[in-house]
CSV table of C-alpha atoms in Angstrom, one decimal:
chain,number,residue,atom,x,y,z
A,1,MET,CA,10.5,2.9,6.7
A,2,ALA,CA,14.3,2.6,6.7
A,3,LYS,CA,16.2,1.8,3.2
A,4,LYS,CA,18.6,-1.2,3.2
A,5,LYS,CA,22.5,-0.5,2.3
A,6,LEU,CA,23.5,-2.7,-0.8
A,7,THR,CA,26.2,-5.1,0.2
A,8,GLU,CA,28.8,-4.8,-2.4
A,9,ALA,CA,28.4,-8.4,-3.8
A,10,GLU,CA,24.4,-6.9,-4.5
A,11,ILE,CA,26.2,-4.3,-5.6
A,12,ASP,CA,28.5,-5.8,-7.4
A,13,ALA,CA,25.4,-7.8,-9.4
A,14,LEU,CA,23.5,-5.2,-9.9
A,15,THR,CA,26.3,-3.9,-12.2
A,16,THR,CA,26.2,-5.4,-15.5
A,17,GLN,CA,29.9,-4.1,-17.1
A,18,ARG,CA,31.5,-2.9,-13.9
A,19,THR,CA,32.9,-0.2,-15.6
A,20,THR,CA,31.4,2.0,-12.3
A,21,GLU,CA,31.9,1.1,-9.1
A,22,TYR,CA,30.0,2.4,-5.6
A,23,ARG,CA,31.4,2.7,-2.6
A,24,CYS,CA,29.7,3.6,0.8
A,25,GLY,CA,30.5,5.3,4.0
A,26,PRO,CA,32.8,8.1,4.4
A,27,THR,CA,34.7,9.6,1.4
A,28,PRO,CA,38.0,11.8,1.2
A,29,SER,CA,36.0,15.3,1.3
A,30,GLY,CA,33.1,14.2,4.3
A,31,GLY,CA,30.3,12.5,1.7
A,32,ALA,CA,28.2,10.0,2.0
A,33,TYR,CA,29.4,8.2,-0.9
A,34,MET,CA,31.0,8.1,-4.2
A,35,ILE,CA,30.7,6.5,-7.4
A,36,GLY,CA,33.8,6.2,-10.3
A,37,HIS,CA,33.4,6.1,-13.8
A,38,PHE,CA,36.4,4.3,-15.5
A,39,PHE,CA,37.6,5.1,-19.3
A,40,ASP,CA,40.4,3.8,-21.5
A,41,LYS,CA,42.7,5.3,-23.8
A,42,ASN,CA,40.4,6.5,-26.7
A,43,MET,CA,37.7,7.5,-23.7
A,44,PHE,CA,35.2,4.7,-23.9
A,45,PRO,CA,34.0,3.0,-20.7
A,46,CYS,CA,35.6,-0.4,-19.5
A,47,PRO,CA,36.7,-2.1,-16.0
A,48,LYS,CA,38.4,-0.7,-13.8
A,49,ARG,CA,41.8,-2.9,-14.1
A,50,ASP,CA,41.7,-1.7,-17.9
A,51,ALA,CA,41.2,2.0,-16.6
A,52,LYS,CA,44.0,5.2,-18.3
A,53,TYR,CA,41.1,7.7,-16.8
A,54,ALA,CA,38.9,7.8,-14.3
A,55,GLN,CA,35.9,10.1,-12.9
A,56,LEU,CA,35.4,10.0,-9.9
A,57,ILE,CA,31.8,11.9,-7.9
A,58,GLU,CA,31.4,12.3,-4.1
A,59,TYR,CA,27.9,12.9,-3.0
A,60,ASP,CA,26.7,14.4,0.5
A,61,LYS,CA,23.2,12.3,2.1
A,62,ASP,CA,20.8,14.1,0.5
A,63,GLY,CA,22.5,12.5,-3.6
A,64,ASN,CA,23.9,15.8,-3.5
A,65,VAL,CA,27.3,16.8,-5.5
A,66,ILE,CA,30.1,17.2,-3.0
A,67,HIS,CA,33.1,17.2,-5.1
A,68,GLU,CA,34.4,15.7,-8.3
A,69,TYR,CA,37.7,14.0,-9.7
A,70,ARG,CA,39.2,13.5,-12.9
A,71,GLY,CA,42.0,12.4,-14.5
A,72,ASP,CA,45.0,9.9,-15.4
A,73,PHE,CA,44.5,6.3,-13.4
A,74,ASP,CA,46.5,3.7,-13.3
A,75,ILE,CA,45.2,0.9,-10.9
A,76,ASN,CA,49.3,-0.6,-10.7
A,77,GLU,CA,50.7,2.6,-9.5
């Protein structure tokens, strides 16, 4: 049985605080999906719009990490 892909609206409904963002489709490193975690200036989880730091993790189709990014983040840039 094939796995059903969630729509962005379904993902939003499943994510309570939206401190994490999930993206399907080819990632910059050729992964199957990417998950981003967002943090405020004190390194506490926060919504993307308030983030000062981010951790982005790319995964292959089998769920293996293929690349990870960490650093300063400014949504206005």
